[in-house]
Amino acid sequence: MASGKEIRTKISSIKSTQKITRAMEMVAASKMRKAQDRMRKSRPYAEKIRAVIGHLAHAHPEYKHSYMIQREVKRVGVIVISSDRGLCGGLNTNLFKKALITLKAWHKDNIQVDMCTIGNKANGFFKRVGGRIIAQAPHLGDNPTLEDLIGTVKVMLDDYDDGKIDQLFLVFNRFVNTMTQTPTVQQLLPIIADTEHQQLQHHWDYIYEPESQEVLDQLLTRYLESLAYQGVVENLACEQAARMVAMKAASDNASNLIDELQLAYNKARQASITQELSEIVSGAAAV
Amino acid sequence: MAMTIHVDIVSAEADIFSGLAEIIFAPAQKGEIGILPRHAPLLTPLKHGEVRVRKQGGEEESFYVSGGMLEIQPHVVTVLADTARRAKDLDEAAAMEAKQRAEKLLADKQVAIDYARAQAELAEAMAQLQAINRLRKIRS
């Protein structure tokens, strides 16, 4: 049995670890709230644009933008969004697993994959296991801005325009609630026609300044960027939620460990007192 | 009482303004336009500049936009504001940068995905997580 002193050092080291995990838990909780806020704020923009695009698609049935046309798929582009840092449970692992299943299915169908990674963990993972990464976003940190994403999204859109890729997907964690995050593969291109706005079928159209095609081009680019941005923000909320849960579990585990060790320590102390006593008693009896 | 029109100013990162207005001035690409209620439906890009909203009662509020889109319907005006400065060459530069970062990352280029390795790595991580979960269950 370990001596009293040994156990005491162990307890104090676990206590200091627990302090760290507690602090991380609280930091993650407050960051999560902020991230959720940001997630909510980014929604109206995408919804408004979607409504306008839906209307445009109906007003101009004869004009189909290349972003809306299905092509035969030979090569696909994938944007993978991960967290920058670890210590967030199985969040990234689950995401990569989901991505890999999808990638493998394409591999089987002889479809090539071009990748674009956002976040350190995705960089590291796909660098280790291989994969054609054609673009990468910098450290986005806790306050991602749309500006950071323009470059990466543009690389993919240019490739789509040039016919290098025929479909574009976004892989990220969807925020369901604090306890649940679902890894999701979302199709960005070609844009899947929105059926919600069917009832908008009146006979009216916008006045366009300048040409409608040009306006539509700009709108679609912004729409896709905002979707990517939403993915990033949502993933960030997921990261903080997952970290909070993981750190809470770690703190709980630490308390359990401390309880057990405390018990062992008390027993060891009691045993040594008993032993000393019996030694004194037997010593006195011998005199 | 003057007629009013509903105005929403949103950007990808935040909701900027939402409310009723008597008139809105916006820097459309072909010149500044003023929008009154029951304006004809219009869709146009915006230049950088000031969007001014005269609210009910005559109070005026102005917002700077660095560009974006303006959508007008008879009773709703939506300004989809850009948060970033946009220009073709700026976007191009950002795209180049993103590519270069990827090239740097893949200095030792390995194009095909090593599925076996990826799966092994993931399986290991999953096993670790499962072990942690099991330990937690045993303890409690």
PDB file of C-alpha atoms in Angstrom, chain B residues 21-100:
ATOM      1  CA  ALA B  21     -39.309  53.700 -42.449  1.00  0.00           C
ATOM      2  CA  GLU B  22     -40.817  56.540 -44.448  1.00  0.00           C
ATOM      3  CA  ILE B  23     -38.027  56.692 -46.977  1.00  0.00           C
ATOM      4  CA  ILE B  24     -34.690  54.966 -47.550  1.00  0.00           C
ATOM      5  CA  PHE B  25     -31.715  56.233 -49.509  1.00  0.00           C
ATOM      6  CA  ALA B  26     -29.224  53.698 -50.803  1.00  0.00           C
ATOM      7  CA  PRO B  27     -26.077  53.937 -52.966  1.00  0.00           C
ATOM      8  CA  ALA B  28     -27.092  51.692 -55.866  1.00  0.00           C
ATOM      9  CA  GLN B  29     -24.483  50.810 -58.443  1.00  0.00           C
ATOM     10  CA  LYS B  30     -25.876  53.278 -60.971  1.00  0.00           C
ATOM     11  CA  GLY B  31     -26.350  56.128 -58.548  1.00  0.00           C
ATOM     12  CA  GLU B  32     -28.052  56.892 -55.284  1.00  0.00           C
ATOM     13  CA  ILE B  33     -31.728  55.983 -55.144  1.00  0.00           C
ATOM     14  CA  GLY B  34     -34.487  56.950 -52.783  1.00  0.00           C
ATOM     15  CA  ILE B  35     -37.134  54.358 -51.989  1.00  0.00           C
ATOM     16  CA  LEU B  36     -40.643  55.234 -50.921  1.00  0.00           C
ATOM     17  CA  PRO B  37     -43.364  52.779 -49.969  1.00  0.00           C
ATOM     18  CA  ARG B  38     -44.879  50.923 -52.939  1.00  0.00           C
ATOM     19  CA  HIS B  39     -41.735  51.133 -54.955  1.00  0.00           C
ATOM     20  CA  ALA B  40     -41.616  48.760 -57.911  1.00  0.00           C
ATOM     21  CA  PRO B  41     -39.715  45.504 -57.278  1.00  0.00           C
ATOM     22  CA  LEU B  42     -36.035  46.113 -57.935  1.00  0.00           C
ATOM     23  CA  LEU B  43     -32.841  44.168 -57.490  1.00  0.00           C
ATOM     24  CA  THR B  44     -29.476  45.876 -57.702  1.00  0.00           C
ATOM     25  CA  PRO B  45     -25.972  45.679 -56.294  1.00  0.00           C
ATOM     26  CA  LEU B  46     -24.860  48.414 -53.920  1.00  0.00           C
ATOM     27  CA  LYS B  47     -21.690  50.452 -53.955  1.00  0.00           C
ATOM     28  CA  HIS B  48     -19.920  51.307 -50.757  1.00  0.00           C
ATOM     29  CA  GLY B  49     -21.563  54.226 -49.075  1.00  0.00           C
ATOM     30  CA  GLU B  50     -24.251  55.251 -46.715  1.00  0.00           C
ATOM     31  CA  VAL B  51     -27.713  53.739 -46.385  1.00  0.00           C
ATOM     32  CA  ARG B  52     -29.967  56.312 -44.773  1.00  0.00           C
ATOM     33  CA  VAL B  53     -33.255  55.332 -43.210  1.00  0.00           C
ATOM     34  CA  ARG B  54     -35.793  57.953 -42.208  1.00  0.00           C
ATOM     35  CA  LYS B  55     -37.853  56.290 -39.557  1.00  0.00           C
ATOM     36  CA  GLN B  56     -41.424  57.059 -38.606  1.00  0.00           C
ATOM     37  CA  GLY B  57     -41.482  60.507 -37.077  1.00  0.00           C
ATOM     38  CA  GLY B  58     -38.654  61.862 -39.157  1.00  0.00           C
ATOM     39  CA  GLU B  59     -35.718  60.584 -37.155  1.00  0.00           C
ATOM     40  CA  GLU B  60     -32.914  59.572 -39.469  1.00  0.00           C
ATOM     41  CA  GLU B  61     -30.417  56.777 -39.005  1.00  0.00           C
ATOM     42  CA  SER B  62     -27.548  55.953 -41.311  1.00  0.00           C
ATOM     43  CA  PHE B  63     -25.482  52.835 -41.830  1.00  0.00           C
ATOM     44  CA  TYR B  64     -22.267  52.443 -43.733  1.00  0.00           C
ATOM     45  CA  VAL B  65     -22.155  49.512 -46.114  1.00  0.00           C
ATOM     46  CA  SER B  66     -19.081  48.460 -48.036  1.00  0.00           C
ATOM     47  CA  GLY B  67     -21.238  46.996 -50.768  1.00  0.00           C
ATOM     48  CA  GLY B  68     -23.949  44.406 -51.073  1.00  0.00           C
ATOM     49  CA  MET B  69     -27.317  43.833 -52.676  1.00  0.00           C
ATOM     50  CA  LEU B  70     -30.554  45.739 -52.462  1.00  0.00           C
ATOM     51  CA  GLU B  71     -33.874  44.023 -52.892  1.00  0.00           C
ATOM     52  CA  ILE B  72     -37.037  46.058 -53.085  1.00  0.00           C
ATOM     53  CA  GLN B  73     -40.575  44.815 -52.933  1.00  0.00           C
ATOM     54  CA  PRO B  74     -43.569  47.123 -52.576  1.00  0.00           C
ATOM     55  CA  HIS B  75     -43.694  46.848 -48.795  1.00  0.00           C
ATOM     56  CA  VAL B  76     -40.324  45.367 -47.863  1.00  0.00           C
ATOM     57  CA  VAL B  77     -36.814  46.552 -48.530  1.00  0.00           C
ATOM     58  CA  THR B  78     -33.921  44.226 -47.804  1.00  0.00           C
ATOM     59  CA  VAL B  79     -30.314  45.364 -47.755  1.00  0.00           C
ATOM     60  CA  LEU B  80     -27.909  42.455 -47.874  1.00  0.00           C
ATOM     61  CA  ALA B  81     -24.777  44.203 -46.705  1.00  0.00           C
ATOM     62  CA  ASP B  82     -21.266  42.919 -47.287  1.00  0.00           C
ATOM     63  CA  THR B  83     -19.035  42.786 -44.277  1.00  0.00           C
ATOM     64  CA  ALA B  84     -15.831  42.587 -46.231  1.00  0.00           C
ATOM     65  CA  ARG B  85     -14.435  44.914 -48.843  1.00  0.00           C
ATOM     66  CA  ARG B  86     -15.069  43.252 -52.147  1.00  0.00           C
ATOM     67  CA  ALA B  87     -13.312  43.726 -55.411  1.00  0.00           C
ATOM     68  CA  LYS B  88     -12.423  41.246 -58.072  1.00  0.00           C
ATOM     69  CA  ASP B  89      -8.672  41.511 -57.580  1.00  0.00           C
ATOM     70  CA  LEU B  90      -9.016  41.438 -53.791  1.00  0.00           C
ATOM     71  CA  ASP B  91     -11.002  38.193 -54.023  1.00  0.00           C
ATOM     72  CA  GLU B  92      -8.464  36.852 -56.479  1.00  0.00           C
ATOM     73  CA  ALA B  93      -5.624  37.614 -54.073  1.00  0.00           C
ATOM     74  CA  ALA B  94      -7.472  35.891 -51.223  1.00  0.00           C
ATOM     75  CA  ALA B  95      -7.973  32.819 -53.402  1.00  0.00           C
ATOM     76  CA  MET B  96      -4.284  32.723 -54.338  1.00  0.00           C
ATOM     77  CA  GLU B  97      -3.353  32.968 -50.697  1.00  0.00           C
ATOM     78  CA  ALA B  98      -5.621  30.063 -49.779  1.00  0.00           C
ATOM     79  CA  LYS B  99      -4.021  27.958 -52.502  1.00  0.00           C
ATOM     80  CA  GLN B 100      -0.520  28.815 -51.412  1.00  0.00           C
TER      81      GLN B 100
END
